Amino acid sequence: MSGSVEYAVVVPTIGRPCLEDCLRALAACAGPPPTEVVVVDDRPAPGSPLPLRAAGDLSVRSLATGGRGPAAARNAGWRVVSTPWVVFLDDDVQVELDWADRLATDLAAADGTTGGVQGRLAVPLPEDRAPTDWERGTAGLEQAAWATADMAYRATALKEVGGFDERFPRAFREDADLALRMMDAGWSLHRGERLTRHPVRPAGPWASVRAQRGNADDVLMNRLHGPGWWTRAEAPRGRLPGHLATTALAGAAALCAVAGRPRTAALAAGLWAAATAEFAWARIAPGPRTRHEIATMAATSTVIPPLATWHWLGGQARHRTVRPLGGGR
């Protein structure tokens, strides 16, 4: 495949060890190389040097954004390149050996209305046991639409819509927001044929609890794109309505107990326990059911509903003045 379609690669990072594997895999590709690789260091403070040598003979430059989040890091990256296409890769992915050839084919097939072409993600899971809750969550990226783990955007389209919205502070929903704004501007998005591996990165037992911060970002999505954004972005709805109800039951049980209504308090507490048990079992049943996994799911399933509610309420307060894009839908 001819290298006539020029592209640059932008990789935001917070200095995780996986960056070295990402750059090494990119350097090992057969096919037309990127004009340059921009590694955006988004650590809040300078740390150990990034492993840029892993990129081999590729042209690499490094920028620092000081911990402003992945949306800001990607914006800083694409704004310094001059190629017609910008490919965003996360630092925890590893492109396949034929990735560059397949990318060239993907981009050459794009017509003038194509604003972006997504790569296909493959998440390797254990073969000798059922995957854990965290592993299943990562595997969901294989069906994710417009994920910037591997997403090529036309530079003119990025300029037209203003790039990523930096009000999204986490690696969550900022890619869906950009995709919706691209399509609203008349650009089409397509899935390509190139393949990228997304290994399951190590995570502690409370990773699913920390992930509940994303409920605030969902509030921003609702404000910007209206309640139908889930369908348009091909995003799963999650369990927020159930978490709100479970938290309300816990609150009702406590209030009724204080008010001297023990029977009502007992009923609300029983319903809360049933809802919590159902949530925990939904996470335990498809997993390996080891003692550690069961204990982790039981503990986190108790904590997640109130935390999800807390972050959702925080998002409601934080984004209360945000106006819908395009006058609302």
mmCIF file of C-alpha atoms in Angstrom, residues 107-221:
data_model
loop_
_atom_site.group_PDB
_atom_site.id
_atom_site.type_symbol
_atom_site.label_atom_id
_atom_site.label_comp_id
_atom_site.label_asym_id
_atom_site.label_seq_id
_atom_site.Cartn_x
_atom_site.Cartn_y
_atom_site.Cartn_z
ATOM 1 C CA LEU A 107 -7.517 6.162 5.197
ATOM 2 C CA ALA A 108 -7.185 5.749 1.424
ATOM 3 C CA ALA A 109 -10.748 4.368 1.345
ATOM 4 C CA ALA A 110 -12.152 7.428 3.133
ATOM 5 C CA ASP A 111 -14.115 9.813 0.925
ATOM 6 C CA GLY A 112 -14.289 13.559 1.372
ATOM 7 C CA THR A 113 -17.126 13.365 3.895
ATOM 8 C CA THR A 114 -15.346 10.927 6.193
ATOM 9 C CA GLY A 115 -14.244 12.657 9.375
ATOM 10 C CA GLY A 116 -12.914 9.638 11.237
ATOM 11 C CA VAL A 117 -12.038 5.956 10.938
ATOM 12 C CA GLN A 118 -11.937 3.729 14.000
ATOM 13 C CA GLY A 119 -9.567 0.828 14.492
ATOM 14 C CA ARG A 120 -10.756 -2.521 15.781
ATOM 15 C CA LEU A 121 -9.778 -3.378 19.358
ATOM 16 C CA ALA A 122 -9.003 -6.857 20.651
ATOM 17 C CA VAL A 123 -8.811 -7.482 24.395
ATOM 18 C CA PRO A 124 -6.973 -10.710 25.270
ATOM 19 C CA LEU A 125 -8.668 -12.529 28.157
ATOM 20 C CA PRO A 126 -7.505 -15.532 30.214
ATOM 21 C CA GLU A 127 -8.084 -18.878 28.533
ATOM 22 C CA ASP A 128 -7.937 -20.978 31.694
ATOM 23 C CA ARG A 129 -10.669 -19.257 33.723
ATOM 24 C CA ALA A 130 -13.629 -16.923 33.496
ATOM 25 C CA PRO A 131 -12.681 -13.237 33.321
ATOM 26 C CA THR A 132 -12.998 -11.008 36.349
ATOM 27 C CA ASP A 133 -15.360 -8.054 36.521
ATOM 28 C CA TRP A 134 -12.499 -5.685 35.648
ATOM 29 C CA GLU A 135 -11.417 -7.852 32.718
ATOM 30 C CA ARG A 136 -14.962 -8.030 31.364
ATOM 31 C CA GLY A 137 -15.241 -4.269 31.631
ATOM 32 C CA THR A 138 -12.063 -3.832 29.582
ATOM 33 C CA ALA A 139 -13.297 -6.384 27.039
ATOM 34 C CA GLY A 140 -16.313 -4.155 26.473
ATOM 35 C CA LEU A 141 -13.985 -1.879 24.497
ATOM 36 C CA GLU A 142 -14.164 -4.381 21.648
ATOM 37 C CA GLN A 143 -17.716 -3.170 20.969
ATOM 38 C CA ALA A 144 -17.105 0.479 21.857
ATOM 39 C CA ALA A 145 -17.899 3.040 19.175
ATOM 40 C CA TRP A 146 -15.383 5.758 18.287
ATOM 41 C CA ALA A 147 -13.008 4.919 21.141
ATOM 42 C CA THR A 148 -9.834 6.974 20.987
ATOM 43 C CA ALA A 149 -7.820 3.947 22.029
ATOM 44 C CA ASP A 150 -7.315 3.776 18.229
ATOM 45 C CA MET A 151 -9.174 6.460 16.299
ATOM 46 C CA ALA A 152 -8.062 8.363 13.200
ATOM 47 C CA TYR A 153 -9.556 11.806 12.599
ATOM 48 C CA ARG A 154 -9.230 14.118 9.646
ATOM 49 C CA ALA A 155 -7.375 17.231 10.790
ATOM 50 C CA THR A 156 -9.770 19.596 9.017
ATOM 51 C CA ALA A 157 -12.701 17.968 10.823
ATOM 52 C CA LEU A 158 -10.953 18.350 14.181
ATOM 53 C CA LYS A 159 -10.352 22.025 13.455
ATOM 54 C CA GLU A 160 -13.951 22.560 12.392
ATOM 55 C CA VAL A 161 -15.444 21.202 15.622
ATOM 56 C CA GLY A 162 -12.699 22.501 17.914
ATOM 57 C CA GLY A 163 -11.248 19.157 18.973
ATOM 58 C CA PHE A 164 -11.970 17.534 22.314
ATOM 59 C CA ASP A 165 -14.105 19.234 24.949
ATOM 60 C CA GLU A 166 -11.768 19.775 27.887
ATOM 61 C CA ARG A 167 -14.651 19.902 30.346
ATOM 62 C CA PHE A 168 -14.388 16.097 30.288
ATOM 63 C CA PRO A 169 -11.506 15.615 32.746
ATOM 64 C CA ARG A 170 -11.190 11.826 32.503
ATOM 65 C CA ALA A 171 -10.692 9.215 29.815
ATOM 66 C CA PHE A 172 -14.460 8.797 29.690
ATOM 67 C CA ARG A 173 -17.097 10.177 27.299
ATOM 68 C CA GLU A 174 -14.730 12.731 25.761
ATOM 69 C CA ASP A 175 -14.448 10.452 22.726
ATOM 70 C CA ALA A 176 -18.218 9.962 22.441
ATOM 71 C CA ASP A 177 -18.780 13.713 22.727
ATOM 72 C CA LEU A 178 -16.316 14.417 19.916
ATOM 73 C CA ALA A 179 -17.883 11.758 17.699
ATOM 74 C CA LEU A 180 -21.375 13.208 18.158
ATOM 75 C CA ARG A 181 -20.171 16.724 17.371
ATOM 76 C CA MET A 182 -18.403 15.392 14.274
ATOM 77 C CA MET A 183 -21.588 13.757 13.023
ATOM 78 C CA ASP A 184 -23.655 16.846 13.886
ATOM 79 C CA ALA A 185 -21.260 18.864 11.715
ATOM 80 C CA GLY A 186 -21.976 16.570 8.767
ATOM 81 C CA TRP A 187 -18.946 14.300 8.926
ATOM 82 C CA SER A 188 -19.357 10.535 8.716
ATOM 83 C CA LEU A 189 -17.488 8.063 10.930
ATOM 84 C CA HIS A 190 -16.560 4.547 9.904
ATOM 85 C CA ARG A 191 -14.949 1.410 11.301
ATOM 86 C CA GLY A 192 -11.731 0.344 9.639
ATOM 87 C CA GLU A 193 -9.947 -2.986 9.336
ATOM 88 C CA ARG A 194 -6.740 -2.360 11.273
ATOM 89 C CA LEU A 195 -6.394 -4.232 14.559
ATOM 90 C CA THR A 196 -4.984 -3.064 17.880
ATOM 91 C CA ARG A 197 -4.543 -5.098 21.041
ATOM 92 C CA HIS A 198 -5.734 -3.607 24.303
ATOM 93 C CA PRO A 199 -4.324 -5.705 27.161
ATOM 94 C CA VAL A 200 -6.100 -5.569 30.514
ATOM 95 C CA ARG A 201 -3.978 -3.283 32.643
ATOM 96 C CA PRO A 202 -3.399 -4.068 36.326
ATOM 97 C CA ALA A 203 -5.987 -2.566 38.654
ATOM 98 C CA GLY A 204 -6.660 -2.654 42.364
ATOM 99 C CA PRO A 205 -9.851 -3.999 43.947
ATOM 100 C CA TRP A 206 -11.379 -0.503 44.149
ATOM 101 C CA ALA A 207 -10.983 0.382 40.465
ATOM 102 C CA SER A 208 -14.710 -0.060 39.824
ATOM 103 C CA VAL A 209 -15.460 2.291 42.710
ATOM 104 C CA ARG A 210 -13.190 5.022 41.324
ATOM 105 C CA ALA A 211 -14.844 4.598 37.923
ATOM 106 C CA GLN A 212 -18.115 5.936 39.351
ATOM 107 C CA ARG A 213 -16.764 9.450 38.845
ATOM 108 C CA GLY A 214 -17.843 8.990 35.245
ATOM 109 C CA ASN A 215 -21.472 9.485 36.268
ATOM 110 C CA ALA A 216 -20.739 13.213 36.441
ATOM 111 C CA ASP A 217 -19.520 13.089 32.834
ATOM 112 C CA ASP A 218 -22.764 11.422 31.797
ATOM 113 C CA VAL A 219 -24.604 14.433 33.207
ATOM 114 C CA LEU A 220 -22.521 16.691 30.954
ATOM 115 C CA MET A 221 -23.331 14.460 27.972
#
